[in-house]
Short mmCIF file of C-alpha atoms in Angstrom, two decimals:
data_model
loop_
_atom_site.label_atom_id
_atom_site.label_comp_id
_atom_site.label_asym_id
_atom_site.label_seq_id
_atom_site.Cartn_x
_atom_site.Cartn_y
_atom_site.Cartn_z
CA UNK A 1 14.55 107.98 62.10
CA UNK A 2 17.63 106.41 60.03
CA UNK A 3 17.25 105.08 56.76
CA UNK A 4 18.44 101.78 55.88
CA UNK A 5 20.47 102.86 53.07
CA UNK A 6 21.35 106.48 53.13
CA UNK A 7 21.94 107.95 49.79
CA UNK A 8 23.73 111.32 49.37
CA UNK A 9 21.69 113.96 50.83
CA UNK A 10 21.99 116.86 49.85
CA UNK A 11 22.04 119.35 52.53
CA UNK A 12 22.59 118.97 56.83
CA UNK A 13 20.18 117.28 59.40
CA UNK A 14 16.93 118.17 58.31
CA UNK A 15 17.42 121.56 59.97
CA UNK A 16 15.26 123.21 57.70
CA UNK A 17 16.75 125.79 55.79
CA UNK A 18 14.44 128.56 55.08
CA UNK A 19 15.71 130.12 51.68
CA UNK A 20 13.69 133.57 51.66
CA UNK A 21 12.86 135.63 48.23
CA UNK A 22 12.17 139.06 49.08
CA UNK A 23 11.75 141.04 45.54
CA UNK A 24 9.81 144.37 45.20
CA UNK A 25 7.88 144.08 42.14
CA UNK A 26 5.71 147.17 41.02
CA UNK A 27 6.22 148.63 43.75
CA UNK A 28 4.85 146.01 46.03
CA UNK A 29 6.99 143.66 48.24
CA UNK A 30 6.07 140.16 47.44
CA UNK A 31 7.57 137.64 50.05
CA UNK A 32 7.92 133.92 48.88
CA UNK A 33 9.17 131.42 50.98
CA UNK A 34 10.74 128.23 50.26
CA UNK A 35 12.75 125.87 52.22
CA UNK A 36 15.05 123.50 50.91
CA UNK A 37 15.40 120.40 53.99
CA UNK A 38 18.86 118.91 54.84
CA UNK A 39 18.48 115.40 55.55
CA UNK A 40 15.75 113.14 56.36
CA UNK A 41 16.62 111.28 60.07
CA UNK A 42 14.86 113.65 62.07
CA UNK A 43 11.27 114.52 61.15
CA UNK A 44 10.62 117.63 64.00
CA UNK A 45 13.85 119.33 64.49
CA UNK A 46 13.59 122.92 64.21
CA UNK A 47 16.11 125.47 62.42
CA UNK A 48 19.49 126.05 64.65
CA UNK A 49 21.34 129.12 65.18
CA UNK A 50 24.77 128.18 64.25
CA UNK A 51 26.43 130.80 62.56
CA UNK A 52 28.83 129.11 60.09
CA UNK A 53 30.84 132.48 59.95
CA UNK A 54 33.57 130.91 57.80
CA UNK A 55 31.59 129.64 54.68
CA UNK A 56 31.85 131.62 52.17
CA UNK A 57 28.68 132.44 49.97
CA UNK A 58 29.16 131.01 46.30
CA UNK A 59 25.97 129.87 45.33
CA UNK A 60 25.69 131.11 42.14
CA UNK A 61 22.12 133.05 43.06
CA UNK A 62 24.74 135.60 44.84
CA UNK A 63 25.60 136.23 40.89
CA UNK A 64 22.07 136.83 40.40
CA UNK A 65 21.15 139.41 43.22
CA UNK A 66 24.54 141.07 42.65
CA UNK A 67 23.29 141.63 38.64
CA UNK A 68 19.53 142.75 39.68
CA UNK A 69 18.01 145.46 42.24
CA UNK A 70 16.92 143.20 45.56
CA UNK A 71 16.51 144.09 48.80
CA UNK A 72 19.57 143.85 51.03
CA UNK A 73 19.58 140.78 52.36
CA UNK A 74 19.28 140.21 56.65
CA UNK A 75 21.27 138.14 58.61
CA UNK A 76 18.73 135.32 58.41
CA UNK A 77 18.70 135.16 55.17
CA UNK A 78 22.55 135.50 54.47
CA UNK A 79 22.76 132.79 57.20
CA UNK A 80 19.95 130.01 55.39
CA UNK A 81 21.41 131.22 51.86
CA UNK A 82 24.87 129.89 53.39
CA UNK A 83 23.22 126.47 54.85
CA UNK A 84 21.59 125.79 51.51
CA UNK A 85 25.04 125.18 49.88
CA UNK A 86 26.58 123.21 52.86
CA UNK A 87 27.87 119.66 51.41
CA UNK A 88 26.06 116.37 50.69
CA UNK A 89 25.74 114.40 54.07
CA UNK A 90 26.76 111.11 54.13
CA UNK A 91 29.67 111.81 51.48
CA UNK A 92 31.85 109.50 53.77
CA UNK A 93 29.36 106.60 53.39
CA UNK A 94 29.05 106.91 49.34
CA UNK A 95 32.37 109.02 48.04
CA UNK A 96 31.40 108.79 44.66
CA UNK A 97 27.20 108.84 43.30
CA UNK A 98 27.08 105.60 40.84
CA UNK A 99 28.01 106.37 36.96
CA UNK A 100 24.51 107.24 35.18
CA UNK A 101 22.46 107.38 38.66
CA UNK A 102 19.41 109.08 38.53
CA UNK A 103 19.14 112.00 41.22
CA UNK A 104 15.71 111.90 43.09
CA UNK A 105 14.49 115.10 44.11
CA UNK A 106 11.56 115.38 46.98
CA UNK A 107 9.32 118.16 47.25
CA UNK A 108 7.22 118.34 50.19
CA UNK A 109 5.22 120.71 52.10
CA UNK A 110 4.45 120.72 56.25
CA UNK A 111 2.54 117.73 56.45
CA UNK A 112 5.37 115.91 58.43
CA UNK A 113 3.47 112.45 58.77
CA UNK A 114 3.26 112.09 54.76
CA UNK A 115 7.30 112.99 54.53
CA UNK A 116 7.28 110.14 57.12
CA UNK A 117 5.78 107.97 55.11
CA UNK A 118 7.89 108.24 51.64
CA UNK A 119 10.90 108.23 53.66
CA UNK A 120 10.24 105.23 54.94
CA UNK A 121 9.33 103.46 51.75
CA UNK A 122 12.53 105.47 50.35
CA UNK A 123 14.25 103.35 52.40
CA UNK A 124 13.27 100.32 51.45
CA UNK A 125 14.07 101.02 47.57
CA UNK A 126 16.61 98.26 45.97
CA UNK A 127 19.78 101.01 44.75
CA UNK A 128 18.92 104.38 46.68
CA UNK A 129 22.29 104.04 48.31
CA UNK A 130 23.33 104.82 44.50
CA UNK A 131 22.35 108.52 43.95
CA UNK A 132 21.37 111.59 45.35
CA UNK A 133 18.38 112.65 47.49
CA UNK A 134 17.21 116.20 47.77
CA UNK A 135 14.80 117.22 49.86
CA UNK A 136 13.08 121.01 48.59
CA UNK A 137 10.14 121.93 51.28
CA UNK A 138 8.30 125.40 51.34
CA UNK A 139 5.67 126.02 53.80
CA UNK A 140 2.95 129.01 54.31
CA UNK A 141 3.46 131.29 57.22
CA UNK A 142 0.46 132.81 58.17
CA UNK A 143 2.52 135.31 60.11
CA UNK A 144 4.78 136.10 57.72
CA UNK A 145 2.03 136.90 54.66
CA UNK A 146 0.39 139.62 56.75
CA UNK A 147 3.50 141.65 56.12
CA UNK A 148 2.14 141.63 52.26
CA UNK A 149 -1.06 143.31 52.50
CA UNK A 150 -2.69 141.93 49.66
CA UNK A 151 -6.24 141.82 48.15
CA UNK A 152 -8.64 138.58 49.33
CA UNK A 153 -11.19 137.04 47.11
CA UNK A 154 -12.94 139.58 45.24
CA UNK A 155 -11.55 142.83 46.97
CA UNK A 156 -12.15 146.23 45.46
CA UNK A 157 -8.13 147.67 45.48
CA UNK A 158 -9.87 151.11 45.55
CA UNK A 159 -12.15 150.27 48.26
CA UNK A 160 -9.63 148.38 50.71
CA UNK A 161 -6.79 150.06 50.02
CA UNK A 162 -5.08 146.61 48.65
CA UNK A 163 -2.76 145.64 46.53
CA UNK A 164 -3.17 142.78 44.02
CA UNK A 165 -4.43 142.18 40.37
CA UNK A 166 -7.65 140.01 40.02
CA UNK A 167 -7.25 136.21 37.68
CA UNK A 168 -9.97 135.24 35.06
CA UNK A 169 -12.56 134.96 37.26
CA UNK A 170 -12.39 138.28 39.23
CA UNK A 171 -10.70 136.54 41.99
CA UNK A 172 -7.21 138.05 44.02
CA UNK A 173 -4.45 135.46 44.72
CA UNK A 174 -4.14 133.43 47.72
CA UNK A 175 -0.56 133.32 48.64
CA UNK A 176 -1.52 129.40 50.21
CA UNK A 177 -2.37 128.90 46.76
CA UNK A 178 -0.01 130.56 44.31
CA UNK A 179 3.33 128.87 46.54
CA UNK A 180 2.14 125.39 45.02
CA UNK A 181 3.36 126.81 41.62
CA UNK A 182 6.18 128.75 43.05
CA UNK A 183 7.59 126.23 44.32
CA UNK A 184 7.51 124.11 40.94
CA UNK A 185 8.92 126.21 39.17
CA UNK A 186 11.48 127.56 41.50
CA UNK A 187 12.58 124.14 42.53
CA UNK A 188 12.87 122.94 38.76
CA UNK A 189 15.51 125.94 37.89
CA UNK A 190 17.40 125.33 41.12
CA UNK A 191 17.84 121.86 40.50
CA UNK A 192 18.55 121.85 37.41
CA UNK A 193 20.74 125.59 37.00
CA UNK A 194 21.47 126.20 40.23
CA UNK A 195 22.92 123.43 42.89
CA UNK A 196 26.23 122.26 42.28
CA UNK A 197 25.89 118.97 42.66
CA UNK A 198 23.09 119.09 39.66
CA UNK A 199 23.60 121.84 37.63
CA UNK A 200 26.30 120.06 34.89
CA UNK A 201 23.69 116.62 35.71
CA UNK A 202 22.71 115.79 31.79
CA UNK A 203 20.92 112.33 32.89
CA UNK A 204 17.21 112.66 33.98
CA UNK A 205 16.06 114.11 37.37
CA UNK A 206 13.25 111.57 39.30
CA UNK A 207 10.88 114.02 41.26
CA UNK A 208 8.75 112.87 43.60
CA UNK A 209 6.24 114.34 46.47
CA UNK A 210 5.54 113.48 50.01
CA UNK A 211 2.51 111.79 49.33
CA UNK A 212 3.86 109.52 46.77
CA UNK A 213 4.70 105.76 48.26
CA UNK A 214 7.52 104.63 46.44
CA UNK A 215 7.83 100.61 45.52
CA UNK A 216 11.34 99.03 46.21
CA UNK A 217 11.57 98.51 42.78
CA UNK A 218 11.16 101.72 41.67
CA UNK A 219 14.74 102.95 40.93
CA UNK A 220 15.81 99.54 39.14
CA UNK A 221 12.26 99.88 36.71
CA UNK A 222 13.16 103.51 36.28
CA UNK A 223 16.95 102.86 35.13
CA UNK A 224 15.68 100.52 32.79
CA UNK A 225 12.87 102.81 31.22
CA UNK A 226 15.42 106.10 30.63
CA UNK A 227 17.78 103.55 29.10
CA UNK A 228 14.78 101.95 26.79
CA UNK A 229 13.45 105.28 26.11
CA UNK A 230 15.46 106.91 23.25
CA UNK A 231 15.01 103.43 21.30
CA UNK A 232 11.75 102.55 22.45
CA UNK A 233 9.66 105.37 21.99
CA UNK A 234 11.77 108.23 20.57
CA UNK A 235 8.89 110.68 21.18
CA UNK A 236 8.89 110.08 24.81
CA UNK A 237 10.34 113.20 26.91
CA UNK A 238 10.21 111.16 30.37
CA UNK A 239 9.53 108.21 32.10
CA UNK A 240 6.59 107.54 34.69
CA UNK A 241 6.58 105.60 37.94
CA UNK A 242 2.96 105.30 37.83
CA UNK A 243 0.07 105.81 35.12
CA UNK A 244 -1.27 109.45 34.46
CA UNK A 245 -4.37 107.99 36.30
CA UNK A 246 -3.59 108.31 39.98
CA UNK A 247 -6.31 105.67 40.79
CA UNK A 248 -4.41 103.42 38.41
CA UNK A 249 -1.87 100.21 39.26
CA UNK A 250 -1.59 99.52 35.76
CA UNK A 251 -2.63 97.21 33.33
CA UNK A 252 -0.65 94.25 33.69
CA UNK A 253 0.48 93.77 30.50
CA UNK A 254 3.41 92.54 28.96
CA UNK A 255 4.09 95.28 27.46
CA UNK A 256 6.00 98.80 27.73
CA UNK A 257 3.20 101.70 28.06
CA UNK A 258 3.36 105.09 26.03
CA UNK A 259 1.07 107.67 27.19
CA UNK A 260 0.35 111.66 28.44
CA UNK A 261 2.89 112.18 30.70
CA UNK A 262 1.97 112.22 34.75
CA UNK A 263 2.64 114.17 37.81
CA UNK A 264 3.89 110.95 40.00
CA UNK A 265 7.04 110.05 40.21
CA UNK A 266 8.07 111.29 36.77
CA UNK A 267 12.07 111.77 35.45
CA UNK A 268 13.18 113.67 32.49
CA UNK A 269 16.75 115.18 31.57
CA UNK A 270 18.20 118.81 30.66
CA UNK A 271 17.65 118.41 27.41
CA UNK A 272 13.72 118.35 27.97
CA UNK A 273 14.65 121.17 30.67
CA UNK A 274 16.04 123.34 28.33
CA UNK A 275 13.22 122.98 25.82
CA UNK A 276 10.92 123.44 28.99
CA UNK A 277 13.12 126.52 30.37
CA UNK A 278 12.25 128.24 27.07
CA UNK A 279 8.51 128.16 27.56
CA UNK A 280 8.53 130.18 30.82
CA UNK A 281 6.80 132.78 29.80
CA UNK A 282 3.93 130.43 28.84
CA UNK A 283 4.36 128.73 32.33
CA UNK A 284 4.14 132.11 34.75
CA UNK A 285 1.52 134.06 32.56
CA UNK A 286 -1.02 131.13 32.61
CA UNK A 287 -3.64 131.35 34.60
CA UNK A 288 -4.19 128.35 36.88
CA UNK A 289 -2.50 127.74 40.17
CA UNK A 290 -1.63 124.09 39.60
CA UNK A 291 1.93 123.54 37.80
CA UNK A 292 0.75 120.30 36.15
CA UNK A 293 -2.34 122.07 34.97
CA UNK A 294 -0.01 124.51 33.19
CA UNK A 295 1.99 122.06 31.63
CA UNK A 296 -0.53 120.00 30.17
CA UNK A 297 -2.67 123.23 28.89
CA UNK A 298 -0.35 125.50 27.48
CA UNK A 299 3.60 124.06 27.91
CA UNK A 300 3.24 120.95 26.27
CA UNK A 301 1.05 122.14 23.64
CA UNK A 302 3.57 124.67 22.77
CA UNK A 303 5.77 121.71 22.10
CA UNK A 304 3.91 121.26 18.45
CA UNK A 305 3.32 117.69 19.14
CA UNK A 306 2.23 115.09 21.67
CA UNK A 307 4.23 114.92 24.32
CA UNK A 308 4.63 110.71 25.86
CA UNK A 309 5.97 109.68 28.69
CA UNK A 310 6.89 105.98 29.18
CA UNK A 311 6.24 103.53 31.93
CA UNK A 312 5.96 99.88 32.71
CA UNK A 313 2.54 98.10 32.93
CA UNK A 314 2.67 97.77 36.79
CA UNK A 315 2.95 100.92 38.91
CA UNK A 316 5.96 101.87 40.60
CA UNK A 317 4.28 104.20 43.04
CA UNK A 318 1.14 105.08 44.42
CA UNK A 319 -0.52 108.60 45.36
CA UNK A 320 -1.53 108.49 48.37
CA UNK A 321 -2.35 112.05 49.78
CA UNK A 322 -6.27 112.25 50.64
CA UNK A 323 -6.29 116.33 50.62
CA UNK A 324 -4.34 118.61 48.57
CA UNK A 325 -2.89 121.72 48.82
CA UNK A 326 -1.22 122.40 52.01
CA UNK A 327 -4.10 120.14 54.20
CA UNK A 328 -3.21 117.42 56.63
CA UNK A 329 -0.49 119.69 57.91
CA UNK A 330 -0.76 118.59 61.46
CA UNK A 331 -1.62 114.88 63.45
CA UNK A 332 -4.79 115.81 64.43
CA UNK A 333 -6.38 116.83 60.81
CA UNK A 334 -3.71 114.77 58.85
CA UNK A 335 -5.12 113.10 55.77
CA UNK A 336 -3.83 109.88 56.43
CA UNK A 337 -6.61 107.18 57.26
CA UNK A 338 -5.58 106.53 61.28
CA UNK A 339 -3.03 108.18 60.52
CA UNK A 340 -1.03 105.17 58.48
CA UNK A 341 -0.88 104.29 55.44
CA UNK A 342 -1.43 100.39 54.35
CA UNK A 343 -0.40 99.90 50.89
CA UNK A 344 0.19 96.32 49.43
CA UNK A 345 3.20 95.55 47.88
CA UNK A 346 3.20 92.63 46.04
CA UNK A 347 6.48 90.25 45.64
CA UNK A 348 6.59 91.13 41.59
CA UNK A 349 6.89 94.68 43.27
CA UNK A 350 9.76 94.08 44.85
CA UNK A 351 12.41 94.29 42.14
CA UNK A 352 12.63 94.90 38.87
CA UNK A 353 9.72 93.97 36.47
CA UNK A 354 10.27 95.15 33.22
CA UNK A 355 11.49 93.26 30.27
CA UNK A 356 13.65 94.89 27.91
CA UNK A 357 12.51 92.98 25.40
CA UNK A 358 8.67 94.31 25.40
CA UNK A 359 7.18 96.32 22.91
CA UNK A 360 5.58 99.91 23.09
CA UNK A 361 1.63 99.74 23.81
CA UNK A 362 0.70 103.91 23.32
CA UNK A 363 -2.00 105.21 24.46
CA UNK A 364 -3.88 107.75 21.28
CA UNK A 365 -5.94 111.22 22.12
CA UNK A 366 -6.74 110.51 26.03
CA UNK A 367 -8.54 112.62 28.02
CA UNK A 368 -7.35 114.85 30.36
CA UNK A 369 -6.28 118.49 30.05
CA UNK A 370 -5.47 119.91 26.74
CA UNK A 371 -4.70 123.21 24.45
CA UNK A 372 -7.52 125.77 25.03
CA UNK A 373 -8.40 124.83 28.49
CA UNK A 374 -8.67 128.33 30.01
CA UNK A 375 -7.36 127.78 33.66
CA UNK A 376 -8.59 127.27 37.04
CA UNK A 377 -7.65 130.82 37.71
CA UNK A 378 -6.03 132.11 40.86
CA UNK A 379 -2.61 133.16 39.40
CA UNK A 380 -3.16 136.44 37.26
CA UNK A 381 -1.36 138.77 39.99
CA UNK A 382 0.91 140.81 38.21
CA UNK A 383 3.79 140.34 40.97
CA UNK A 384 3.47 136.48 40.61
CA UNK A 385 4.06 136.25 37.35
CA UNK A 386 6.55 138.84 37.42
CA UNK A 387 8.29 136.57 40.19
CA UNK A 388 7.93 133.18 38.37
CA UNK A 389 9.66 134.54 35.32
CA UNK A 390 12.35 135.62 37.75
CA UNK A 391 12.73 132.99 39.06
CA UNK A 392 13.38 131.57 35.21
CA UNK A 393 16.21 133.83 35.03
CA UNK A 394 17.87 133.89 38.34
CA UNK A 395 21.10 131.64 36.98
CA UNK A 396 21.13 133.30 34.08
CA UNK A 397 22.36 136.75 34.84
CA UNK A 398 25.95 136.75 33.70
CA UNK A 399 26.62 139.94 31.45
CA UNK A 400 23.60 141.19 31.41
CA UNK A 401 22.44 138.03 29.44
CA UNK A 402 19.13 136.19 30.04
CA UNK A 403 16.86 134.02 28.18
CA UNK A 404 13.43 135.23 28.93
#
């Protein structure tokens, strides 16, 4: 499937790159996986054996396992490490990303026919031939989490011989579960500390999932709200695509919108990053399973004041994803309605809607989750906390330095 207007992608033809983390933690081998797709054109093409003998590894996570104990590394995963750095494609198409573009990052799972879908409306945006795509994907391997023989449910370690350490509610982790928030977080310091082509990026970040339909004039609405923002509403830390309420198109107003900030289609820049980077321990020792969850219980509270995000009055992008987690994975139990998705776009949609010259309409005390909300539960294994805060502090280990 070809896009209309191919932006730069970053990595090869989505040959998906499996980028494994294999870190013994007490004692215990925890195995995350996390796959970081190459392009977009071909939805079902598998992983190729190519060797690439002559690329030389300089990723700076090679800085990281050279300044911590980790296993040695097998040729798999010296090979994907290498094919997560490979180049942009399409760099002879677009030589040079637009001055004060706003890279998009995607973060999908395997549900194939909902990557389908936001590719194709992707496609259709008005300036996505202006910046950079990348595509992060994990996916849960069955086969590959029976190596880790962990506790289920509410296991007796003692009993079954197990390994694990129970959440809140008495419950061991569910590694289906937990790689939602791995992912998050391991995506967030990648992008933003590790990849080359992002880490000196000071402008905000778009990310977006594969159940999010994107409008065409999504990318024009969103370069006008991170310009407004600092002027506008100088408390706001990022700008929305869409109201914090999913079900929400908006209200219609004339009028910029300032409320609790949302998990579709939201952008934000280092700065925010940094002051997000130094909550991690807050992030990997809460315990819920959800990333947002986190961030709206115990990150942003930490903050010491509300934290806004701002948006226009008509949505931008629509959540469409009828089953969460890591559901809808295949055609036959996919949680698309016939297996399409039929979502109107009106002409105001199109392009750009905002006006400039609006004023701020903010939203006081809504509802939602706030400070002293105790957690879903489902993350309060040791090893994955000990692995998210890693994961904090994986492009930071340069003489023995690191902020967490």
């Amino acid at each position: 499937m070809a896009l209309n207007k191919k932006p730069w992608i970053k990595d090869a033809a989505f040959r998906r790159c499996l980028s494994v983390v294999l870190i013994t933690l007490l004692g215990v081998v925890l195995l995350l996986f996390l796959l970081q797709t190459n392009t977009i054109s071909d939805l079902v093409n598998q992983y190729t054996n190519e060797t690439d003998d002559n690329f030389e590894l300089t990723h700076r996570y090679s800085q990281f396992r050279r300044n911590v104990t980790l296993p040695k590394q097998t040729d798999l995963s010296i090979l994907l490490e290498k094919r997560n750095q490979l180049p942009p494609r399409n760099l002879d198409l677009f030589p040079k990303l637009a001055k004060n573009h706003v890279t998009i990052v995607l973060y999908v799972h395997n549900r194939p026919q909902y990557l389908q879908v936001v590719v194709e409306s992707l496609s259709r945006v008005d300036g996505i031939g202006e910046t950079l795509l990348i595509v992060s994907h994990d996916g849960f391997f069955e086969e590959m989490n029976k190596i880790v023989e962990d506790c289920k449910d509410k296991d007796d370690p003692v009993k079954k011989h197990c390994k694990g350490s129970p959440d809140q509610y008495g419950n061991h982790r569910s590694p289906k579960i937990v790689s939602l928030k791995h992912h998050w977080w391991w995506m967030m310091n990648a992008v933003w500390d590790g990849l080359e082509e992002t880490c000196h990026h000071s402008g905000h970040i778009l990310f977006i999932e594969e159940d999010h339909y994107i409008f065409p004039n999504a990318y024009r609405n969103l370069q006008i709200l991170t310009a407004l923002k600092a002027k506008k509403c100088p408390r706001c830390y990022a700008a929305n695509l869409a109201p914090s309420d999913v079900k929400s198109r908006g209200e219609g107003w004339e009028s910029l919108i300032a409320e609790r900030m949302g998990n579709v289609g939201y952008a934000f820049n280092r700065t925010v990053w940094r002051k997000i980077h130094t909550k991690a321990r807050e992030f990997c020792f809460f315990d819920d399973y959800n990333w947002d969850i986190t961030m709206w219980a115990t990150v942003y509270p930490s903050f010491g004041h509300p934290v806004y995000t701002l948006r226009g009055p008509r949505t931008s992008a629509v959540h469409f994803g009828k089953c969460g987690l890591h559901q809808g994975q295949g055609e036959r139990v996919s949680c698309i309605d016939k297996g399409a998705v039929n979502i109107k776009v009106e002409e105001i949609d199109k392009a750009g809607n905002i006006n400039k010259k609006w004023g701020v309409h903010a939203y006081e005390n809504q509802a939602g989750y706030q400070a002293g909300f105790r957690g879903w539960g489902g993350w309060g294994d040791t090893r994955d906390r000990e692995l998210c805060l890693a994961f904090a502090n994986m492009y930071y280990f340069r003489g023995g330095t690191s902020p967490s």
